[in-house]
Short mmCIF file of C-alpha atoms in Angstrom, two decimals:
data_model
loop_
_atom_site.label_atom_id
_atom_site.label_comp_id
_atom_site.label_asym_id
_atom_site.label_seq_id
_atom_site.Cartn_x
_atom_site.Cartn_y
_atom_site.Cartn_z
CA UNK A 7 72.21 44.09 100.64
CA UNK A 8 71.37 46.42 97.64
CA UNK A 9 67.94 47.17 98.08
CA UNK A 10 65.80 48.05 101.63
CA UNK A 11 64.34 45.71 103.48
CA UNK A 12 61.86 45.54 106.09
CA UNK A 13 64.15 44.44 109.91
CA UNK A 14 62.72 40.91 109.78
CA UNK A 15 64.67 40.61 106.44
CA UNK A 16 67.81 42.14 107.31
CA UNK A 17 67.95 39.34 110.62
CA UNK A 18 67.94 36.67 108.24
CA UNK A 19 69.76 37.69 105.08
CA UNK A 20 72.12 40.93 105.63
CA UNK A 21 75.80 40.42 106.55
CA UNK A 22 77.36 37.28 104.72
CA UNK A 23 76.17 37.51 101.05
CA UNK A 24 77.51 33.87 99.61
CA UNK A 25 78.66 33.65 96.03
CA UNK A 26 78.41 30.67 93.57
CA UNK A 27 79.12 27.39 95.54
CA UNK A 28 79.96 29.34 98.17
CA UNK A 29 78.46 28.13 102.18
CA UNK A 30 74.85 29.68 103.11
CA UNK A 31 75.51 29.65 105.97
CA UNK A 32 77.87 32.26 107.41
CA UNK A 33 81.55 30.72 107.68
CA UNK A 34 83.41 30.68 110.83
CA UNK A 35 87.02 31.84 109.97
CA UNK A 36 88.58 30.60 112.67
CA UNK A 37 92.22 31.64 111.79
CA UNK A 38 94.71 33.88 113.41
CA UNK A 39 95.91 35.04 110.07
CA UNK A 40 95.08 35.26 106.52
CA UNK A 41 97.89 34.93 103.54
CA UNK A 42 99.55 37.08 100.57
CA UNK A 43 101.18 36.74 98.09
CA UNK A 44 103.79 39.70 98.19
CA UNK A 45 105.15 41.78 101.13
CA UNK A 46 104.06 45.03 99.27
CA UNK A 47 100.57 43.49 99.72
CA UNK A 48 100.54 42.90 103.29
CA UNK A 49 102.52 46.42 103.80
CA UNK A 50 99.48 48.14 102.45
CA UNK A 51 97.12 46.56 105.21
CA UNK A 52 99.22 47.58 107.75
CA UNK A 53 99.60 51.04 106.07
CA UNK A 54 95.53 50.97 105.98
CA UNK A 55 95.95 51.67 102.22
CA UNK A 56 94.45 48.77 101.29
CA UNK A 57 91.55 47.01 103.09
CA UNK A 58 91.67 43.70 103.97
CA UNK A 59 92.32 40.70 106.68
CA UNK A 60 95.70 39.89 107.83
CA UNK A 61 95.31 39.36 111.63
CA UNK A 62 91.99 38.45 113.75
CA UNK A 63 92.81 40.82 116.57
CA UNK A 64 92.15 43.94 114.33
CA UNK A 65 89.33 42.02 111.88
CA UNK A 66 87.70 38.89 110.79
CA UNK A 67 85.40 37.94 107.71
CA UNK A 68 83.41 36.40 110.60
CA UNK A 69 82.85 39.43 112.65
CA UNK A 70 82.79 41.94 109.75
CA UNK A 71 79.35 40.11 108.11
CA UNK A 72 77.29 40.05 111.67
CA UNK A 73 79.14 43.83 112.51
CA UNK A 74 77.25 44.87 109.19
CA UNK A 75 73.88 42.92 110.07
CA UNK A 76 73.68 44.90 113.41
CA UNK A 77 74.78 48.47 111.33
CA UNK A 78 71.79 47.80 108.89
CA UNK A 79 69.31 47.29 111.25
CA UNK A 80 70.61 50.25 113.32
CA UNK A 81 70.75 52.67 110.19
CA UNK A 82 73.90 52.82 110.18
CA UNK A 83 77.16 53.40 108.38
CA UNK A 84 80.21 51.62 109.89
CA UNK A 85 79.79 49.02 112.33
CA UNK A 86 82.51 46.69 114.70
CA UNK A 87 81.99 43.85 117.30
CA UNK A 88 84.14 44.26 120.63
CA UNK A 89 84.67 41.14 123.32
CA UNK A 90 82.07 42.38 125.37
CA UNK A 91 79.57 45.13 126.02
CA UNK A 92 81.53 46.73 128.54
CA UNK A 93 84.42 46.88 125.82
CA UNK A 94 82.32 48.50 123.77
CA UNK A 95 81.20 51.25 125.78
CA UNK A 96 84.77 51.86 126.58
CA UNK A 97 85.72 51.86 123.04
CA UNK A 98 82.94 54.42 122.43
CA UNK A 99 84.38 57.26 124.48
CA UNK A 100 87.83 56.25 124.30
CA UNK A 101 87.95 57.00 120.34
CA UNK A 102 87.35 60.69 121.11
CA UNK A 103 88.72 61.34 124.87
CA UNK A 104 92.43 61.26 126.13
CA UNK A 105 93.61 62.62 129.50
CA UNK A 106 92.18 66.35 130.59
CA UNK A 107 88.88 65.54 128.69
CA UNK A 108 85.12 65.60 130.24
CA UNK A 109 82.23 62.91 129.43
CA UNK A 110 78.49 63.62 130.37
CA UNK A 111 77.24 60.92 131.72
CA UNK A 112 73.21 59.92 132.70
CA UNK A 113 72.70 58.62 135.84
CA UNK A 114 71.06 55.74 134.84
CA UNK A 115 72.81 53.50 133.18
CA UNK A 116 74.31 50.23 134.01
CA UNK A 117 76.32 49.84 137.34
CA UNK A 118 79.13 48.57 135.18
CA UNK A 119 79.19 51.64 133.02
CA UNK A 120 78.95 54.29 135.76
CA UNK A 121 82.05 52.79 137.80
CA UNK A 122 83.92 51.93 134.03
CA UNK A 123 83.54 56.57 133.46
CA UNK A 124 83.11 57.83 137.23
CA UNK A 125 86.04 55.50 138.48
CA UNK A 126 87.89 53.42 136.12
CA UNK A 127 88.38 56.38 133.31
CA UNK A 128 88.76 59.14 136.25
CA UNK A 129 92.08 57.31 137.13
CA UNK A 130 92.98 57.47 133.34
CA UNK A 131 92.08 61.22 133.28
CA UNK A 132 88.66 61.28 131.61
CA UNK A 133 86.73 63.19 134.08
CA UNK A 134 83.01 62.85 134.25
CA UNK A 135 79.97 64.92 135.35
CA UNK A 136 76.37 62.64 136.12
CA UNK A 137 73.06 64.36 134.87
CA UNK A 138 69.47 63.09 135.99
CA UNK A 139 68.26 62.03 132.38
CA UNK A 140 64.75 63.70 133.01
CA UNK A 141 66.61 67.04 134.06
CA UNK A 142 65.16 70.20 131.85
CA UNK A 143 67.46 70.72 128.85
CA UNK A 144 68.46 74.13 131.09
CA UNK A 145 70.23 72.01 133.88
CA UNK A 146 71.54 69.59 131.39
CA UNK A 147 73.64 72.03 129.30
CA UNK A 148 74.43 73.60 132.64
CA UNK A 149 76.97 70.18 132.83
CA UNK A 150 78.49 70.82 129.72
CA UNK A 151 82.28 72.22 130.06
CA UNK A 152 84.73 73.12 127.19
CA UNK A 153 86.55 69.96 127.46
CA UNK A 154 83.82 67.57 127.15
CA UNK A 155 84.04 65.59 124.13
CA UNK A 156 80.25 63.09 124.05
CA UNK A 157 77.34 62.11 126.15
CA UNK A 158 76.48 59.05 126.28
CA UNK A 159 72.95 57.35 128.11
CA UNK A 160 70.71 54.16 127.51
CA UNK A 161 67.62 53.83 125.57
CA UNK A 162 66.15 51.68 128.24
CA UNK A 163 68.29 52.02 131.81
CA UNK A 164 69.34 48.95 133.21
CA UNK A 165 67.79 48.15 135.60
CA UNK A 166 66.18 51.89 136.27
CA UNK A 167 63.65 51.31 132.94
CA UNK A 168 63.83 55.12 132.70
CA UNK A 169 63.44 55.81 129.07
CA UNK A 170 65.75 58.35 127.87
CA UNK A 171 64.23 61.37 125.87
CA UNK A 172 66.53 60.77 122.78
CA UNK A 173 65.83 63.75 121.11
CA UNK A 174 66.32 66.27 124.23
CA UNK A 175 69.77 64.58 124.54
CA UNK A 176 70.28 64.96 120.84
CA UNK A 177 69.46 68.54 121.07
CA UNK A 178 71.48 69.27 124.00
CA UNK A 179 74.84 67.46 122.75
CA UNK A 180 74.84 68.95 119.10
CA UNK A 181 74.20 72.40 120.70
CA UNK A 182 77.51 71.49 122.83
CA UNK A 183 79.50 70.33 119.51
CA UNK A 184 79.65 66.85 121.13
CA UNK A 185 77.83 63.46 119.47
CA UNK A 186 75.71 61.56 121.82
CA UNK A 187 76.07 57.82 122.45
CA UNK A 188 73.60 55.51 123.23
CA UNK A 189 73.47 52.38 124.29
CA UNK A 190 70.56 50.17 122.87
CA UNK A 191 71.47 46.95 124.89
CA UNK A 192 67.59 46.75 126.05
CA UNK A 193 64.64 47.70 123.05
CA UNK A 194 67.72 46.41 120.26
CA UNK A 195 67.27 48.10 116.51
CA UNK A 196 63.41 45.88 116.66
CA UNK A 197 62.16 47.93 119.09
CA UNK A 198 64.34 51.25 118.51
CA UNK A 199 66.57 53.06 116.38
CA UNK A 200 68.09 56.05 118.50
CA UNK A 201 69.85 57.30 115.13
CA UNK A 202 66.61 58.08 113.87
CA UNK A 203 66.04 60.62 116.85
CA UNK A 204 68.95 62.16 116.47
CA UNK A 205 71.87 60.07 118.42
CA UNK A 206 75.40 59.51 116.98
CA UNK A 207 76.87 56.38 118.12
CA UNK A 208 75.11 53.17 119.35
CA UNK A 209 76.41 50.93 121.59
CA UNK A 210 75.45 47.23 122.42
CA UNK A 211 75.88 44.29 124.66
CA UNK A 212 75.42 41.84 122.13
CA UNK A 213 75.47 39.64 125.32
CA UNK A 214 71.63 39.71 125.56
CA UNK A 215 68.91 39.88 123.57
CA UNK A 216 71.01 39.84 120.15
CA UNK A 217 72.21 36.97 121.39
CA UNK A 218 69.34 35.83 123.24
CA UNK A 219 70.52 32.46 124.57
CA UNK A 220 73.40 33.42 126.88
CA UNK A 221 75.49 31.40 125.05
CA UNK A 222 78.50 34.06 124.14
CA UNK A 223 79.63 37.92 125.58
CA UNK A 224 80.17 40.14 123.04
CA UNK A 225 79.48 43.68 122.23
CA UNK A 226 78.81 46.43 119.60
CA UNK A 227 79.21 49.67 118.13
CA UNK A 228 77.46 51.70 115.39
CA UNK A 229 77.92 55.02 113.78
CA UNK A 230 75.75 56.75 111.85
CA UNK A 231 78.23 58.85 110.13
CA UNK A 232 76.16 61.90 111.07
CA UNK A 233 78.42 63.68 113.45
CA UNK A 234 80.80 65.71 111.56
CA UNK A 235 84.31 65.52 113.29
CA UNK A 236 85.50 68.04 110.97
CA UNK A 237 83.73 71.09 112.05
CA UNK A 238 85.67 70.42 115.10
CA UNK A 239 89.11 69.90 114.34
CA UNK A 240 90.41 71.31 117.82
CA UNK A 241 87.74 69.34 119.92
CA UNK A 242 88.49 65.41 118.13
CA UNK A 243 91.95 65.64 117.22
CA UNK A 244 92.32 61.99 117.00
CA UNK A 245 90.31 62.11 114.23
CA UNK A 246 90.80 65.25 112.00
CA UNK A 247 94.84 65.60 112.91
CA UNK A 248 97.99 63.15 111.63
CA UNK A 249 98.21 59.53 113.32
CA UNK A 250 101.92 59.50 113.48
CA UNK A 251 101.57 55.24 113.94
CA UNK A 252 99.44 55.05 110.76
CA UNK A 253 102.66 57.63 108.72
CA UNK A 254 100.68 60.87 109.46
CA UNK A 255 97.10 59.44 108.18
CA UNK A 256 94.22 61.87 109.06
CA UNK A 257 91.17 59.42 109.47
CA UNK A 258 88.73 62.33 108.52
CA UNK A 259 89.99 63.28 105.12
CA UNK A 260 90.86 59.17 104.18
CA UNK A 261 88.02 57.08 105.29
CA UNK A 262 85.02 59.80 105.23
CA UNK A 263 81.82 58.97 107.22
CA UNK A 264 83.80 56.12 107.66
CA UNK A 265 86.85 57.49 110.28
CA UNK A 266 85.31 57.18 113.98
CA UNK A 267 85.19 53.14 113.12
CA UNK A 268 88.48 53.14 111.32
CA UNK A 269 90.03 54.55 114.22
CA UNK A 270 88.55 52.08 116.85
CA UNK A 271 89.40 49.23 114.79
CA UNK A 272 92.85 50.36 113.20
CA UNK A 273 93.99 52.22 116.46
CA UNK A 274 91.83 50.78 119.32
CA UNK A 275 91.63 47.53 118.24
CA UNK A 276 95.31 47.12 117.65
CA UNK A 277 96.26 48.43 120.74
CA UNK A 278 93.89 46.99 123.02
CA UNK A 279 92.50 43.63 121.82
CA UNK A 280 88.75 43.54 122.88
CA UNK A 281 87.87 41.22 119.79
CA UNK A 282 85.28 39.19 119.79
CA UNK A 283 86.14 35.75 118.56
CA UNK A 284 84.64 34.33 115.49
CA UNK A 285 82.81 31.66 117.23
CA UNK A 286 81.16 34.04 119.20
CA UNK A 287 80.19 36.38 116.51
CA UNK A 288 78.56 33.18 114.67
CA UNK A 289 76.70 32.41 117.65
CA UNK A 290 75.52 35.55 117.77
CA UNK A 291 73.92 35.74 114.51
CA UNK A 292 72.22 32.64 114.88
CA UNK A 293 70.22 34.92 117.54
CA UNK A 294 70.34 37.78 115.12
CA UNK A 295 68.26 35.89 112.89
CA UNK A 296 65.55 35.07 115.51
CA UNK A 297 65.72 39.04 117.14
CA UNK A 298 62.47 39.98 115.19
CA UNK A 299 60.52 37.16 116.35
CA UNK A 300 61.98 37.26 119.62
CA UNK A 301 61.66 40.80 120.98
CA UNK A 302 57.57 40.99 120.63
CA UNK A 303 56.86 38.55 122.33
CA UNK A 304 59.62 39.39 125.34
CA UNK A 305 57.69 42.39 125.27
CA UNK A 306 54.31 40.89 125.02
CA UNK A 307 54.91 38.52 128.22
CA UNK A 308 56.50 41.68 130.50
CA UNK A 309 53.31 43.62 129.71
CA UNK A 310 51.51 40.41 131.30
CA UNK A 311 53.87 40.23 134.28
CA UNK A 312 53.79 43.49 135.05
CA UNK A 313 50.27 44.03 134.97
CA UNK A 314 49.74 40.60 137.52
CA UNK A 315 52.31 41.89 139.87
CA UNK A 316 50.42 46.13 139.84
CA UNK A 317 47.30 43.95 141.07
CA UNK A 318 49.08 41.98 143.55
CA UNK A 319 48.73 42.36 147.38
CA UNK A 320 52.04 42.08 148.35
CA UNK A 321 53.83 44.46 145.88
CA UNK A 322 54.94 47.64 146.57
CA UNK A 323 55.79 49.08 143.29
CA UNK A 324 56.01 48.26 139.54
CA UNK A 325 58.10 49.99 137.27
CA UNK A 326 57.47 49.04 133.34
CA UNK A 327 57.28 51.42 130.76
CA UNK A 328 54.88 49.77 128.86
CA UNK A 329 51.96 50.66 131.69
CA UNK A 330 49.60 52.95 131.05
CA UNK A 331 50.02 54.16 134.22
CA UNK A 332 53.80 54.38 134.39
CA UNK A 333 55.77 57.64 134.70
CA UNK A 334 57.45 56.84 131.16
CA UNK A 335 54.97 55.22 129.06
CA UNK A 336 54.48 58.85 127.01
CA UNK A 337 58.08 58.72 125.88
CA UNK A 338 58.26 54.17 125.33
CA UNK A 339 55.02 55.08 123.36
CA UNK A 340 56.99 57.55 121.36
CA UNK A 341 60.35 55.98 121.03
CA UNK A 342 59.58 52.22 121.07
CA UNK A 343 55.94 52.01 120.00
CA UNK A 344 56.65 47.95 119.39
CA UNK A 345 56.78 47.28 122.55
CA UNK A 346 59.08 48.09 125.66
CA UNK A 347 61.58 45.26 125.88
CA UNK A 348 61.63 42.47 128.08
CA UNK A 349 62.20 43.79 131.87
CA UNK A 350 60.53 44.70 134.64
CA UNK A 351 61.17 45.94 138.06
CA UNK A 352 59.20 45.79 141.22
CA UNK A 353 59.50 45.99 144.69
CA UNK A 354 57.93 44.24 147.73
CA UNK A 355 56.05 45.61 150.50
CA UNK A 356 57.98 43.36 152.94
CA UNK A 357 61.15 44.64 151.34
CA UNK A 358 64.88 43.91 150.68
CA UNK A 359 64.38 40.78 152.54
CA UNK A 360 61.24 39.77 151.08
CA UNK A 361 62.72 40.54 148.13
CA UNK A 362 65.11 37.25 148.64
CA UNK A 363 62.77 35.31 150.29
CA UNK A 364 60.38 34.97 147.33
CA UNK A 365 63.64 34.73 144.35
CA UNK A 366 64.86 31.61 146.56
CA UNK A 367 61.90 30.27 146.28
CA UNK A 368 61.01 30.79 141.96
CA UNK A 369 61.63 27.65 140.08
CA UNK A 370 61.30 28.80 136.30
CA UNK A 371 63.16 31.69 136.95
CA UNK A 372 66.93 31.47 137.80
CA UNK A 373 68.86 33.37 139.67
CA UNK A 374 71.55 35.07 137.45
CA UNK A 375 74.07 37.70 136.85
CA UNK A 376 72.50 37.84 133.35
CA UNK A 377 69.40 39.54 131.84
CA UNK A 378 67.38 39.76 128.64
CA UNK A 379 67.51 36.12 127.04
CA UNK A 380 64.89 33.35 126.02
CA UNK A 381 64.76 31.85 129.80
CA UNK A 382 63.42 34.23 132.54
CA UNK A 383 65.58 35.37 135.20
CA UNK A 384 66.23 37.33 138.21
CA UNK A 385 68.44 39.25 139.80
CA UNK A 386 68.48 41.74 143.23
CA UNK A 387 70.86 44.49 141.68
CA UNK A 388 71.77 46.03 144.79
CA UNK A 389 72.99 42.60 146.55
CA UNK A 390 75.25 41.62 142.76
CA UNK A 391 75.52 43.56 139.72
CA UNK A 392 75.16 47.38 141.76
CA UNK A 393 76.99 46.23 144.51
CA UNK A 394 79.77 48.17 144.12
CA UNK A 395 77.69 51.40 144.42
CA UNK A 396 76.90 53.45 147.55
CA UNK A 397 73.23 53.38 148.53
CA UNK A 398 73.17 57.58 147.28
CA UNK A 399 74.46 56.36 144.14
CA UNK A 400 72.01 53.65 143.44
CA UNK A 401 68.96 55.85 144.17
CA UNK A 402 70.48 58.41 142.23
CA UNK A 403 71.09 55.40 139.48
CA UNK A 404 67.65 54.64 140.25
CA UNK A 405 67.80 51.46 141.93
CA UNK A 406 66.48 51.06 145.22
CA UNK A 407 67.77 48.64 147.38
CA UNK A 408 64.58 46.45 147.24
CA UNK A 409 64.34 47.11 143.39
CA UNK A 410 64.13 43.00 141.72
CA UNK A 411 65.59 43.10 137.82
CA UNK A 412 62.88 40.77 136.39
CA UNK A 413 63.84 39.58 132.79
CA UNK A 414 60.90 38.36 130.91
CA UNK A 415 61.33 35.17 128.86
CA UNK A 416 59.74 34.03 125.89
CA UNK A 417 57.94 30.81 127.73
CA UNK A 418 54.03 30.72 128.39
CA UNK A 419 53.37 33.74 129.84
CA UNK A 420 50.88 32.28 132.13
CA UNK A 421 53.46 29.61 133.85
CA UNK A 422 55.75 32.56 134.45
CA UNK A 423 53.14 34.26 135.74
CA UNK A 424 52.18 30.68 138.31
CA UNK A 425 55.55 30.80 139.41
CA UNK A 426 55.91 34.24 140.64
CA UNK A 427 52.49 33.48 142.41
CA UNK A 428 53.98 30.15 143.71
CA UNK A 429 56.55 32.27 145.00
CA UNK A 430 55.31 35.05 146.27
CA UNK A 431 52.84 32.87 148.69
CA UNK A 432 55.97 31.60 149.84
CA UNK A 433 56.69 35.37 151.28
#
């Protein structure tokens, strides 16, 4: 799209751009591989002198459009979609680490994503140090070692709801010659844009709210071409030195702003396979193109929610950020003054127990491993997706074993709000 738009345009029209008596609708290229004419031709592609589409597994006409819809609304400059979120996180820090480097990690972020860095990566090498995200800058930096090559935190923790002070991260990573990385699973680009406070690389699972229907996993990653790997040669050699399986290219000096994607897609990509398939990236911009309309009133309905279970009897604690009273409404109001996404978490007085008592007993809401699309749902994170974790870990993550992962859905606010009640008798 040549000219700027306001984000309720860019969900509808940006990505696929169809000539004369070509579809409106976005294509599905459902195809392995894509023809040539001459071998010279399809050398270049692999030589990454031309660009191009010659096999699915590194890119697809499909993917590239809704990759580019996600990039716009982001404020980005390069974009990609990966098989899944968790993919994409990995793909993140992978681009610039290798074996002997150091990550800094927040606390609280997704169960999946601490045990993918703190164990999965550790065995690969990739050593990683855990910060409380509402540390003073002080302590932070005090985590910082020679070796470490990004941070990387969520806008929104799953399912902590501690909002991360973007800027203070920002700060603290450029100080350290390291990008920050943020994943933006929970407000999406409607609600925030962490590039515009200061943070390097966004990450997505594309799995919820993009989505919004549960119908496909996918993930995402944006850069905003801001970082400049080239003032640190010796820190990100993958990107600023020879890639011997590319004849010696150096991504920084051929692809510009453009290299940190190049790499993931030409290097990563190729060597690992996390695409997402076509189909799923066309399903996932049929949700793209409902996000704006979507995300308000996700937020709208939590508000409600959250504000009927505070008043309620039999609850312990409520933790939403977009509560007056709530310990992070200062920085939602700063960094997603739309609205503060779709989930809340609360605890009863009766317990973990309780807790299980009163989700067997919802009826709107479903019990699922999933969270943030159209249909409410719920989810004990301690019993399924945090299981793995030790109970230290979780509180440190910020998940207490009684915490319930509410995920607001876009239905009449007031028959959620019935069947929690319905419920919640029930305990």
């Amino acid at each position: 799209m040549k000219r700027e738009y306001a984000k309720e345009t860019v969900c509808i029209q940006a990505g696929w751009q169809p000539g004369k008596g070509e579809p409106r609708v976005l294509p599905i290229y459902q195809s392995t591989t894509f023809k040539y004419e001459t071998s010279e031709q399809m050398g270049r592609l692999f030589d990454l002198e031309d660009s191009g589409y010659f096999y699915t597994r590194l890119q697809n006409p499909t993917n590239d459009c809704v990759a580019s819809k996600i990039c716009e609304l982001e404020g980005g400059v390069a974009a990609m979609l990966t098989s899944s979120g968790q993919a994409a996180n990995y793909y993140a820090v992978f681009n610039i680490c290798e074996a002997g480097d150091h990550v800094v990690m927040s606390s609280c972020v997704y169960g999946g994503t601490f045990n993918l860095l703190a164990v999965t990566m550790k065995k690969m090498g990739i050593a990683c140090t855990v910060v409380d995200p509402d540390a003073d800058e002080e302590t932070l930096a005090a985590a910082f070692r020679p070796n470490t090559k990004c941070v990387l935190a969520e806008t929104l923790a799953n399912p902590a709801l501690v909002v991360l002070d973007i800027e203070k991260f920002a700060r603290i990573a450029h100080a350290n010659q390291v990008p920050l990385i943020v994943d933006n699973t929970f407000p999406t680009p409607i609600l925030c844009n962490p590039i515009k406070w200061g943070a390097d690389i966004v990450t997505h699972s594309t799995t919820k709210y993009m989505d919004g229907h549960a119908m496909c996993v996918g993930g995402a990653i944006v850069d905003s071409g801001n970082f400049d790997w080239s003032l640190y040669p010796d820190k990100f050699p993958g990107l600023t030195t020879p890639d011997e399986s590319y004849h010696g290219i150096v991504y920084t000096e051929k692809f510009g702003k453009a290299a940190y994607i190049t790499k993931a897609t030409a290097q990563l990509m190729r060597d690992l396979g996390s695409i997402q398939s076509p189909q799923n990236a066309f399903l996932l911009n049929v949700g793209l193109e409902t996000l704006h309309l979507r995300m308000p009133r996700h937020s709208e309905n939590a508000l409600a929610v959250a504000e009927y279970l505070k008043n309620h009897d039999k609850v312990a604690w409520v933790k939403y950020p977009g509560l007056k009273d709530d310990p992070y409404h200062e920085l939602a109001a700063k960094y997603m003054p739309d609205g503060a996404s779709g989930v809340v978490a609360f605890g009863l007085k009766g317990g973990r127990k309780a807790a299980e008592a009163m989700m067997d007993k919802l009826e709107l809401a479903a019990i699922v491993t999933h969270v943030a699309d159209a249909r409410t749902c719920v989810l004990h994170p301690a019993s399924h997706t945090h299981r793995q974790m030790t109970d230290e870990q979780l509180l440190e993550a910020g998940v207490a074993p009684d915490l319930i992962r509410f995920s607001v859905g876009i239905e009449n606010a007031g028959d959620i709000i019935k069947d929690l009640e319905q419920a919640m008798s029930a305990v």
